[in-house]
Coordinates of C-alpha atoms in Angstrom, one line a residue:
Chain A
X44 CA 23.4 159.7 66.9
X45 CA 25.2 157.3 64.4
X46 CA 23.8 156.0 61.3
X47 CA 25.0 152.5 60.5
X48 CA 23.3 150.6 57.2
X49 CA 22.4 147.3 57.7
X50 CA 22.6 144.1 55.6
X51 CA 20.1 141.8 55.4
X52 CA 19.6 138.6 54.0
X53 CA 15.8 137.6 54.3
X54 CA 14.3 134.5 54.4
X55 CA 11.1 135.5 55.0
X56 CA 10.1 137.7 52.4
X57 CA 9.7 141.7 52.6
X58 CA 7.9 143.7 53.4
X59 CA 6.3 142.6 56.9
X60 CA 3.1 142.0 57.6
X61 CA 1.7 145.3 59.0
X62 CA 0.9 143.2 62.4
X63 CA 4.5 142.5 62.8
X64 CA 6.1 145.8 62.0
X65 CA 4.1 147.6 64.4
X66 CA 6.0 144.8 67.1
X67 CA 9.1 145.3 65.6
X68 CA 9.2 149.6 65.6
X69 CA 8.5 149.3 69.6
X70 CA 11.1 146.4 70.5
X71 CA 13.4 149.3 68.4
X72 CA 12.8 151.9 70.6
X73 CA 13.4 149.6 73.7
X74 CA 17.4 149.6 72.8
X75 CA 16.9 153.1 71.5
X76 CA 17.4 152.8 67.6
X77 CA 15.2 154.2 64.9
X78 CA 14.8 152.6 61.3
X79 CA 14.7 155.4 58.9
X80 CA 14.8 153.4 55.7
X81 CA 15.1 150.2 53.7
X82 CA 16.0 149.2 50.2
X83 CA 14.7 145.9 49.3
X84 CA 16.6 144.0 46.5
X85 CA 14.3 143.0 43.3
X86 CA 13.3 139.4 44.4
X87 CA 12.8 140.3 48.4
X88 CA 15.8 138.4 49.6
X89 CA 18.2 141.1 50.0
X90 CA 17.4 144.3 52.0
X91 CA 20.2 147.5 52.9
X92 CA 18.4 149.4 56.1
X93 CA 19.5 152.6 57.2
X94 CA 19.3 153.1 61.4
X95 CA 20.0 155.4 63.8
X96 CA 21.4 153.7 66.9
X97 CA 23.6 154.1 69.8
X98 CA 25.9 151.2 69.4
X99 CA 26.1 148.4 66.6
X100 CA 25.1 146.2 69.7
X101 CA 21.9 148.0 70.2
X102 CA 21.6 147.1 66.0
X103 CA 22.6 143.1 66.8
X104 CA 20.1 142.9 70.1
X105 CA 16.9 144.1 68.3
X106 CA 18.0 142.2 65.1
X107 CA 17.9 139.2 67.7
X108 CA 14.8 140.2 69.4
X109 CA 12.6 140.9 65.8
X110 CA 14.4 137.8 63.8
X111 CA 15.7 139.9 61.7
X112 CA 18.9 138.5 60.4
X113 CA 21.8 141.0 60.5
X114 CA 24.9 139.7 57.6
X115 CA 26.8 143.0 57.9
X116 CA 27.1 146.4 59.8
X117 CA 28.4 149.7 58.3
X118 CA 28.3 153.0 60.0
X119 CA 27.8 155.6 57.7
X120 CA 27.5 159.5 56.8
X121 CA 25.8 161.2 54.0
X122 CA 27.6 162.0 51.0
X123 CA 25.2 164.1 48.7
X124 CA 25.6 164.9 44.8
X125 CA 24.0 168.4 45.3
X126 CA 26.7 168.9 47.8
X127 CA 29.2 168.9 44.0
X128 CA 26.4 171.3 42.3
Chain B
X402 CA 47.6 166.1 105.3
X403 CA 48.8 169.8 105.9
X404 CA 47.0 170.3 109.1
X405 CA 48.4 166.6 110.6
X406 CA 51.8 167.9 110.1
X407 CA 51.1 171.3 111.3
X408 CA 50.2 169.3 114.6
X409 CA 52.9 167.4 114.7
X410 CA 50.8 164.3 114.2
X411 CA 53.0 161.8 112.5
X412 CA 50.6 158.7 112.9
X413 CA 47.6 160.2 111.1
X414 CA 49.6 162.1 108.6
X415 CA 51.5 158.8 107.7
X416 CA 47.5 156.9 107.9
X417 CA 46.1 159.7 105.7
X418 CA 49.9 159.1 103.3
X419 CA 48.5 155.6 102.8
X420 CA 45.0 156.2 102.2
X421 CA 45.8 158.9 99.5
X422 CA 47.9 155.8 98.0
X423 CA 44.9 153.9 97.8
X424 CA 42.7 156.7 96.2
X425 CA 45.6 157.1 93.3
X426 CA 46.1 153.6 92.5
X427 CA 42.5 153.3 91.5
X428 CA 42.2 155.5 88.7
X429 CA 45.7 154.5 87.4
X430 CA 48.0 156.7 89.3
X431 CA 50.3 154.2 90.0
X432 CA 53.8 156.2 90.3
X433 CA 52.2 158.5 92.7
X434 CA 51.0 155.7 94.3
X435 CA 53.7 153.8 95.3
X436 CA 55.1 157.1 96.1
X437 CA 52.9 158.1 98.9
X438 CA 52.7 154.5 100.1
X439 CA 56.7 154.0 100.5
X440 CA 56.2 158.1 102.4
X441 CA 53.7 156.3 104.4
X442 CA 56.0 153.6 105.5
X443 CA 59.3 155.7 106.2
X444 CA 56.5 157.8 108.0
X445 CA 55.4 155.4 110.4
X446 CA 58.7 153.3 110.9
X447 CA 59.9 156.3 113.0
X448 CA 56.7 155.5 115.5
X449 CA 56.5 152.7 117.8
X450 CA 54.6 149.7 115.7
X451 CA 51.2 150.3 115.2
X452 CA 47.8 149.0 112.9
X453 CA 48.7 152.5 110.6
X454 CA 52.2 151.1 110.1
X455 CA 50.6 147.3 109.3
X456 CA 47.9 149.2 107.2
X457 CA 51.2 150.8 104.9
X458 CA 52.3 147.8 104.7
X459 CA 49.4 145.5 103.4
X460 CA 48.9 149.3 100.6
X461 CA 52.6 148.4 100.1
X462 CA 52.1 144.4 99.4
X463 CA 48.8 145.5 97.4
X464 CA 51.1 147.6 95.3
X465 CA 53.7 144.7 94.5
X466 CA 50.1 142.6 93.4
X467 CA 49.1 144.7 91.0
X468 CA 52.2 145.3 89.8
X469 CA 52.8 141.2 89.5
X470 CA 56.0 141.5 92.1
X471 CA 55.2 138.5 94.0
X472 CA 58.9 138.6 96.0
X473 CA 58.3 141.8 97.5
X474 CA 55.0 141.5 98.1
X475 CA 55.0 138.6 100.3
X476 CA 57.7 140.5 102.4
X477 CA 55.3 143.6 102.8
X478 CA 52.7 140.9 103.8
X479 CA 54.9 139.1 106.5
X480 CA 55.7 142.7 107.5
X481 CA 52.0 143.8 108.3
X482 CA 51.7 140.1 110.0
X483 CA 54.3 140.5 112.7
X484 CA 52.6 144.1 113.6
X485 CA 49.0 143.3 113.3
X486 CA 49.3 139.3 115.1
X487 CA 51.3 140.2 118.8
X488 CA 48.4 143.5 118.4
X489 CA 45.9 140.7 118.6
X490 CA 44.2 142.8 115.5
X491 CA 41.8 141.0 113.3
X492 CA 41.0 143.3 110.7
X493 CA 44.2 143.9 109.4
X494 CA 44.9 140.3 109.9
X495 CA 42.4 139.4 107.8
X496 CA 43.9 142.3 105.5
X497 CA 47.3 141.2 104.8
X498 CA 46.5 137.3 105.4
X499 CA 44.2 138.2 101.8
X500 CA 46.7 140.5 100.2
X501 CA 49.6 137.7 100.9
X502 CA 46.8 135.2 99.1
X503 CA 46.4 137.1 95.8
X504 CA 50.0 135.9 95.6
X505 CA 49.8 132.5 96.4
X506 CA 46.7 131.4 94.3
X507 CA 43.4 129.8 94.5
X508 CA 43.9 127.7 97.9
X509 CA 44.8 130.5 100.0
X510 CA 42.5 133.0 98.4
X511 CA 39.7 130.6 99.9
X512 CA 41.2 130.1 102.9
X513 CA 41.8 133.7 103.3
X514 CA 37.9 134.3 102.0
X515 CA 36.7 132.0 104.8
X516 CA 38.8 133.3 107.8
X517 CA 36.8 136.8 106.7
X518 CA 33.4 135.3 106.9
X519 CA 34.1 134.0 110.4
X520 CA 35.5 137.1 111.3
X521 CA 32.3 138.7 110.2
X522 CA 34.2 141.4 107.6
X523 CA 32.3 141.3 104.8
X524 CA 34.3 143.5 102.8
X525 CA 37.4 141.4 102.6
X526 CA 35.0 138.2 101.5
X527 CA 33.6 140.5 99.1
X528 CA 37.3 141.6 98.0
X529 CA 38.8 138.1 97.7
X530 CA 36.0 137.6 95.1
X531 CA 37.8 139.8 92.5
X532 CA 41.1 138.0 92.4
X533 CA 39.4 134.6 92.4
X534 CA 37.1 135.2 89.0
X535 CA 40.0 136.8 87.7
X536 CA 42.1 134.1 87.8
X537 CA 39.5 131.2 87.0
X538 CA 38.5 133.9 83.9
X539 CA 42.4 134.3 82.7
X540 CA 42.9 130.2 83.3
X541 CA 39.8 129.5 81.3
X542 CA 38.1 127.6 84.3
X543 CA 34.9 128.7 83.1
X544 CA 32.9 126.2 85.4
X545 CA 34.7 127.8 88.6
X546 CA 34.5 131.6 87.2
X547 CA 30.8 131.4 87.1
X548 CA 30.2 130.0 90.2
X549 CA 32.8 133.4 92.3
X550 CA 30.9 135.8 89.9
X551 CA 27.4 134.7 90.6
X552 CA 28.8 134.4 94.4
X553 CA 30.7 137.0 94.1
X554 CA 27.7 139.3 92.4
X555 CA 25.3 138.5 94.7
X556 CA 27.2 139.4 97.5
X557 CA 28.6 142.8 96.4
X558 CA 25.3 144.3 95.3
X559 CA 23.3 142.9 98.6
X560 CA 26.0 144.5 100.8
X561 CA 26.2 147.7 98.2
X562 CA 30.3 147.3 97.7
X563 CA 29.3 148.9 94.3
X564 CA 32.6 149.3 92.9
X565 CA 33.9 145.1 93.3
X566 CA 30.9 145.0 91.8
X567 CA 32.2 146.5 88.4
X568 CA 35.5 144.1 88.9
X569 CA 33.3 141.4 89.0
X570 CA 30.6 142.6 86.3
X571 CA 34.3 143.0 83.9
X572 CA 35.1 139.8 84.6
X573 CA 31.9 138.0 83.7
X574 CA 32.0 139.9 80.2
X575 CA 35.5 138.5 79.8
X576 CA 34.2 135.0 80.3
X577 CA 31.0 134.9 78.2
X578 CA 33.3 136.5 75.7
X579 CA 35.4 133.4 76.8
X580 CA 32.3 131.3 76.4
X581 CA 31.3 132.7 72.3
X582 CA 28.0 134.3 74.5
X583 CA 28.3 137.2 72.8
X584 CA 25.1 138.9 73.0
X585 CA 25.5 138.2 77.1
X586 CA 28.9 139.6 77.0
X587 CA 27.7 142.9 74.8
X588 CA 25.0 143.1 77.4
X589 CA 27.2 142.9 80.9
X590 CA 29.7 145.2 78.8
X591 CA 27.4 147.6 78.2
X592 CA 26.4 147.8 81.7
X593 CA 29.7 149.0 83.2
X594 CA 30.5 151.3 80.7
X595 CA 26.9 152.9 81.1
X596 CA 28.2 153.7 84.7
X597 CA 29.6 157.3 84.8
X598 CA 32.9 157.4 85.7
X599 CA 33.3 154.2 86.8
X600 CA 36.5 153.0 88.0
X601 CA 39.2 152.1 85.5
X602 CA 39.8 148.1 85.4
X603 CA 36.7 147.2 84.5
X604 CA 36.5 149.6 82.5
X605 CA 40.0 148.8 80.6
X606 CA 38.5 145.4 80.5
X607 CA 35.0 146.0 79.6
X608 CA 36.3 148.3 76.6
X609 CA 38.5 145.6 75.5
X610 CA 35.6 142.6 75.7
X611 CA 33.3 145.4 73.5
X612 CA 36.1 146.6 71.0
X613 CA 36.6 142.4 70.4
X614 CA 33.3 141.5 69.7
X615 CA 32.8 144.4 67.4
X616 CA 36.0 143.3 65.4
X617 CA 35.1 139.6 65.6
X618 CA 31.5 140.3 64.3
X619 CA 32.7 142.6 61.9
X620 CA 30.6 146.0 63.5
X621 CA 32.3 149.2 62.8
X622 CA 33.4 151.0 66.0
X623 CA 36.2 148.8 67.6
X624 CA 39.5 151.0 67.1
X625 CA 38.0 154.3 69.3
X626 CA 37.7 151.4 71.9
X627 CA 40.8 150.2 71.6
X628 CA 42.3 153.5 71.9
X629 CA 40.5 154.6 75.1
X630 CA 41.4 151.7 76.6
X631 CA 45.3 152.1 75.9
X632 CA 45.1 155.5 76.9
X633 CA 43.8 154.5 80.8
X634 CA 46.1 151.2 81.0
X635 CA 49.2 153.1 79.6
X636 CA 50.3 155.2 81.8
X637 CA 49.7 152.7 84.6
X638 CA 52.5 150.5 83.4
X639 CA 51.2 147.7 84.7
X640 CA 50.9 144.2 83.2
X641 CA 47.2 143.5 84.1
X642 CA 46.0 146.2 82.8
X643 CA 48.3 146.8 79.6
X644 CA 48.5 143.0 78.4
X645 CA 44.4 142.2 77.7
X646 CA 44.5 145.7 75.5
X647 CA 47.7 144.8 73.5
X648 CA 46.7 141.3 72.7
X649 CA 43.0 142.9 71.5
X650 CA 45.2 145.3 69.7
X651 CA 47.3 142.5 68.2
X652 CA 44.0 140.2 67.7
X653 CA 42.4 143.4 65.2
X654 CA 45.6 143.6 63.8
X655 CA 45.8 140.4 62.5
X656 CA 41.8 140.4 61.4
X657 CA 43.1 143.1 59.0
X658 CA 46.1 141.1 58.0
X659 CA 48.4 143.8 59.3
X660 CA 51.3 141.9 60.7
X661 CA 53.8 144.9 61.8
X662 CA 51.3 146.0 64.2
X663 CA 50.9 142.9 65.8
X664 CA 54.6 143.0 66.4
X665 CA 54.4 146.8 67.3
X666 CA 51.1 146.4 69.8
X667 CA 52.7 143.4 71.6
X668 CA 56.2 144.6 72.0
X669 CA 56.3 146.1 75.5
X670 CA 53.4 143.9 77.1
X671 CA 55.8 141.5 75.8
X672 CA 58.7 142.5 77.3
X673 CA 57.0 143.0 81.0
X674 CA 55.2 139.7 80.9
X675 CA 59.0 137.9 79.9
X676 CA 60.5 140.4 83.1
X677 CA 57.9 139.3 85.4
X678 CA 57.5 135.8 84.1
X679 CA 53.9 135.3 83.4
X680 CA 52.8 132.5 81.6
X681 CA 49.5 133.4 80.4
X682 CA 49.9 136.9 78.7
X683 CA 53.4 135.6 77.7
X684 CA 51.2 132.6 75.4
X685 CA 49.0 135.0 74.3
X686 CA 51.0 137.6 73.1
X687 CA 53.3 135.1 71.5
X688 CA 50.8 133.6 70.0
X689 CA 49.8 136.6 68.3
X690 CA 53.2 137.4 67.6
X691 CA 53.7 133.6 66.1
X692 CA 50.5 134.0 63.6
X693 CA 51.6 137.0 62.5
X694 CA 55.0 134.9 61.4
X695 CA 57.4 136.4 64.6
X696 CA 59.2 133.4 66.7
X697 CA 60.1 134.6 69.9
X698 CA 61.2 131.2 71.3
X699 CA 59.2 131.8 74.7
X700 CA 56.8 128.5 74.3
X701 CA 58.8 126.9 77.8
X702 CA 57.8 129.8 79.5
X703 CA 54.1 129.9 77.6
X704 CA 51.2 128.6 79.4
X705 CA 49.2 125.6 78.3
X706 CA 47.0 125.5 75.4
X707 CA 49.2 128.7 74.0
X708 CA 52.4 126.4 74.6
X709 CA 51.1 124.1 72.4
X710 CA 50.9 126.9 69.5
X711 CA 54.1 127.9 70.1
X712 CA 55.7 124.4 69.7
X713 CA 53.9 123.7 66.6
X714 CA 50.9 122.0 67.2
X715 CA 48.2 124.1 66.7
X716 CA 45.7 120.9 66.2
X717 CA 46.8 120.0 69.8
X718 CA 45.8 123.4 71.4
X719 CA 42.3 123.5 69.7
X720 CA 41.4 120.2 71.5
X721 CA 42.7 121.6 74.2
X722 CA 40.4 124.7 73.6
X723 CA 37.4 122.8 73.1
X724 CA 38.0 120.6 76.2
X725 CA 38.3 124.0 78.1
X726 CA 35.0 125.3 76.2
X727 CA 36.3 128.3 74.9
X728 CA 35.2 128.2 71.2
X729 CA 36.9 131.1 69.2
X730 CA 40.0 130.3 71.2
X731 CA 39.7 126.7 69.0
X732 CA 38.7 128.5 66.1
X733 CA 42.1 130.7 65.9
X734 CA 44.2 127.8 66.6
X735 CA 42.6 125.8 64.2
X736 CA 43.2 128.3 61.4
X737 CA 46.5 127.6 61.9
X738 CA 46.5 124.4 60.6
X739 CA 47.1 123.4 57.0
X740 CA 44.5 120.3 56.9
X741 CA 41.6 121.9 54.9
X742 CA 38.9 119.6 56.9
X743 CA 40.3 121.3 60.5
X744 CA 39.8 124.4 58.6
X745 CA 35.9 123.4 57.5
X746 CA 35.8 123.0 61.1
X747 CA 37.1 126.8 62.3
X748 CA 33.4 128.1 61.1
X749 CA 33.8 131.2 63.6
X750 CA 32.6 134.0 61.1
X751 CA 35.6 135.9 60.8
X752 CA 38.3 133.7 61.0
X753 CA 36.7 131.8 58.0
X754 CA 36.3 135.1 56.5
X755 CA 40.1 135.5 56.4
X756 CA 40.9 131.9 55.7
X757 CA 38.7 132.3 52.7
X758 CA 40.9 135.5 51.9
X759 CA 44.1 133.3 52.3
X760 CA 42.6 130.8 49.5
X761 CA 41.2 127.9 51.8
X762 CA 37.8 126.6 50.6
X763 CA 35.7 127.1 54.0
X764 CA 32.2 126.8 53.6
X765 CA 30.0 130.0 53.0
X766 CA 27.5 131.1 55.4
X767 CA 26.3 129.2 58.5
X768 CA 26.4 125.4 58.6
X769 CA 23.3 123.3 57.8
X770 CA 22.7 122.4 62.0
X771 CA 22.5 126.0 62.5
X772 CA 21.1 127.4 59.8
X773 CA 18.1 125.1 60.5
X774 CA 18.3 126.3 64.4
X775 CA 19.7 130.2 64.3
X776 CA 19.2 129.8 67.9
X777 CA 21.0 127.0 68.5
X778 CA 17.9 125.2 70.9
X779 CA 18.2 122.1 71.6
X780 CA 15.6 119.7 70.1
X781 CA 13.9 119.3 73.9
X782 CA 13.9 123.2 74.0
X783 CA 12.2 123.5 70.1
X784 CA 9.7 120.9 71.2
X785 CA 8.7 123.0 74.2
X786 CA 8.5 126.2 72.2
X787 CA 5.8 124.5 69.9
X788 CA 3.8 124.0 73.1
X789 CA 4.6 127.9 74.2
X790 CA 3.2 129.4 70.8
X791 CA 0.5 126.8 71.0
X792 CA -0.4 129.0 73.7
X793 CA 0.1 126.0 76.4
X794 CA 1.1 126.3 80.4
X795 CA 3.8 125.1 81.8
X796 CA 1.8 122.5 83.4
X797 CA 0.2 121.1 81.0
X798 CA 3.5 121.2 78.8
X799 CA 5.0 119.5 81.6
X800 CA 2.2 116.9 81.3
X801 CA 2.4 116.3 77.9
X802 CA 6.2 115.5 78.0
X803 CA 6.3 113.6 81.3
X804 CA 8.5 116.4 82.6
X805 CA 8.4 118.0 86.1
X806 CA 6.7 121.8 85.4
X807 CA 10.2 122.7 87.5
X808 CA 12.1 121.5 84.3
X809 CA 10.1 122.7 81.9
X810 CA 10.5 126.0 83.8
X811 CA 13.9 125.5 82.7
X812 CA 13.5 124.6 79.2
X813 CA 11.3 128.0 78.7
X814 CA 14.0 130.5 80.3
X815 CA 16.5 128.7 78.2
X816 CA 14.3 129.9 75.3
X817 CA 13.5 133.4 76.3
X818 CA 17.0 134.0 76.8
X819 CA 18.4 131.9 73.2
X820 CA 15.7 134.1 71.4
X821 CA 16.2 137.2 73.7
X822 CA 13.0 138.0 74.0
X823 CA 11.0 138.8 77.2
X824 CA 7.6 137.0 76.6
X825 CA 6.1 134.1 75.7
X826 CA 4.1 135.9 73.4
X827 CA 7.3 137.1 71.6
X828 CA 8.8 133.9 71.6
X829 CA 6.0 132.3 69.6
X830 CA 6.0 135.2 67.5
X831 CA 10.2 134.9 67.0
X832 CA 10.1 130.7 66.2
X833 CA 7.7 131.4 63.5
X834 CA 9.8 134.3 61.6
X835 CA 12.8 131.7 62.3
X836 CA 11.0 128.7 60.7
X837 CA 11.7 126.9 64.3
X838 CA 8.0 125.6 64.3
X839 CA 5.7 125.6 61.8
X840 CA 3.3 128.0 62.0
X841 CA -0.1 127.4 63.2

């Protein structure tokens, strides 16, 4: 499945509260994608979330359904320094 | 087809030439097509007249349709008439009387829809349904669109005519694409192309509505779209098919400022709209073609707003745009403008996105309405939400706004489907991580 990483701009603050995050992993698997990862910018307003997903619309709906803002879509592949070694 | 000629049976062989026709044309076999149809015909025209020979015919006039030759297709049309009318036969009456309306537009397409209901055959009213939305789609007469597909939608999948379905399923993406619904238009998108080899208009189309919104948004993904898309409508050579794929072509093109690839993408759809003399992919592929800095001179024979473009009068065509309801549409046109407030006012995402890249000063980020209201409710609609995450009915949220409960029915679907979320539960839950209500 494709990874895609995920910009974020959050108005909210991160992380979630635990309550909500168990909400937003299941409305996930509804559209089939799985959040692997996040990275969360110093001051909480910034966040770059790596997926799995079917389809960037998948990505959009879910981001829709869990207010979770979506600013900008990438899909990605793994590019590894040990792969230089 | 073997065996009929074997027995010497000229009028099945010639019935089984033109059903063969039909099967080809639907996957985009179009040559062959036309081929076995005009076998058909020389076929039959050695027999006495007969429904087969009418039936080659109306494949015949269906043919010239598709392929936008209206001449030739009338003739085909009359030609199945004067066989099927003395032969007192209603079916392929009905047939070529709805074939012959494809042609002649919106009036007769009715006409022809209702003569089918009386007649009971409920496969040509489901049938006329798919020229009618496409029209009212490619015209931008949303109002009328939505009323054949939900119609026309209704009728297909309670009679099981699964494949007008698709047709009219492609459609509806193209018009809430029309429309700026773009997570509807994802959604009914994604639905087609879910079908396993499903047939290949809607799916042309429905690749086409996907690859756009993915380049409009700014979601990786749209090109392998695009390409499958060219590859089905290619070798069909015809202009429905090819045009909607060029001018998304010619739109991605321009998004990345690549302005010999508009020109290249747009050539031949070009060239077969100006041959046949269609107005509407002649405006749009022009107007592609103009914005990318190519004058083709073709605004007389452009239809309306895209004429307007054409002549120079890009403010002109947005109002014209809005009036019609098709936002993005505006958008585009207003980027052509020079006046920096119209350009303030062409907020769609991308297209500021670029004007930014071309030096305008266009705001950054959503504007202050929206930003307040991501899901664009309407102030009636945020008021009723407060009352849902309050936990309130709809009765008693009907009472406490002097509403009927019928309307605030209304109001709460509206919700569930602006915050696309299934519950009422999740709804509360989504207006508090949006700041719509304050939470409690």
């Amino acid at each position: 499945m494709p990874r895609y990483i995920v910009e974020r701009t959050l108005t909210q603050g991160w992380p979630l509260p635990v309550d909500e995050s168990h909400g937003v992993l299941q409305r996930n698997t509804d559209e089939g994608v799985t959040w692997i990862q996040s990275y969360v910018s110093e001051d909480g307003t910034t966040a770059f979330c790596l997926y799995e997903a079917p389809t960037p619309e998948a990505i959009r709906k879910t981001g829709a359904r869990n207010a979770l803002p979506v600013d900008r879509i990438t899909q990605v592949r793994v590019l590894d320094p040990y792969f230089y070694r | 087809m073997e065996l009929r000629r074997a027995l010497g049976d000229k009028l099945k062989e010639g019935d089984d030439l033109r059903q063969l026709s039909g099967l080809l044309w639907c996957p985009g076999r179009v040559a062959e097509a036309e081929r076995r149809a005009g076998e058909a015909v020389d076929l039959l025209e050695e027999l006495p007249p007969s429904r087969e020979l009418a039936a080659a015919y109306i494949i015949r006039a269906f043919l010239c349709v598709c392929g936008a030759r209206g001449e030739e297709g009338r003739e085909w049309s009359r030609r199945a008439l004067q066989i099927a009318e003395p032969l007192g036969d209603e079916e392929i009456t009905v047939d070529a009387l709805g074939v012959l309306a494809s042609i002649e537009g919106v009036d007769a397409l009715e006409a022809a829809q209702e003569l089918a209901r009386k007649a009971g055959l409920s496969v040509y009213v489901a049938n006329r349904f798919i020229p009618l939305a496409a029209m009212a789609v490619e015209e931008h007469r949303h109002a009328a669109a939505a009323r054949y597909l939900e119609e026309g939608i209704d009728y297909c999948s309670e009679r099981g005519f699964e494949l007008f379905r698709l047709y009219l399923l492609a459609s509806r993406s193209q018009l809430e694409l029309h429309q700026a619904r773009w997570a509807e238009a994802a959604d009914t998108a994604g639905s087609v192309l879910r079908v396993p080899r499903s047939s290949t208009t809607p799916r042309i189309l429905t690749l086409v509505v996907l690859a756009l919104l993915r380049a409009r948004r700014g979601d990786p993904g749209y090109r392998d779209l695009l390409d499958e898309a060219w590859a089905l409508a290619e070798p069909t050579g015809e202009l429905f098919r090819l045009w909607p794929v060029a001018a998304a072509r010619a739109e991605t093109a321009w998004l990345r400022g690549d302005h010999e690839a508009v020109r290249a993408e747009t050539e031949q759809s070009l060239e077969l709209a100006v041959e046949l003399n269609r107005s509407i992919p002649i405006g749009e592929l022009s107007v592609w073609r103009r914005r990318a800095g190519l004058d083709d001179g073709l605004a007389s024979r452009a239809a309306e707003p895209y004429a307007l473009e054409l002549r120079g009068e890009p403010g002109r065509a947005a109002e014209r745009w809005a009036e019609l309801g098709s936002p993005y549409e505006e958008a585009l046109a207003l980027a052509q403008l020079d006046d920096v407030d119209a350009l303030r006012r062409a907020h769609a995402g991308v297209v500021a996105r670029r004007l930014r890249e071309r030096g305008a000063h266009v705001a950054r980020g959503p504007r202050r309405s929206t930003r307040d209201n991501p899901a664009s409710l309407t102030a009636r609609e945020v008021e009723v939400l407060g009352f849902v995450a309050e936990g309130l009915r709809n009765a008693d949220i009907a009472r406490r706004l002097f509403l009927s409960e019928k309307t605030v029915d209304h109001h709460v679907s509206a919700i569930l489907r602006k915050l696309d979320v299934r519950t009422r539960g999740e709804a509360g839950a989504a207006a508090n991580r949006l700041g719509l209500i304050s939470a409690t």
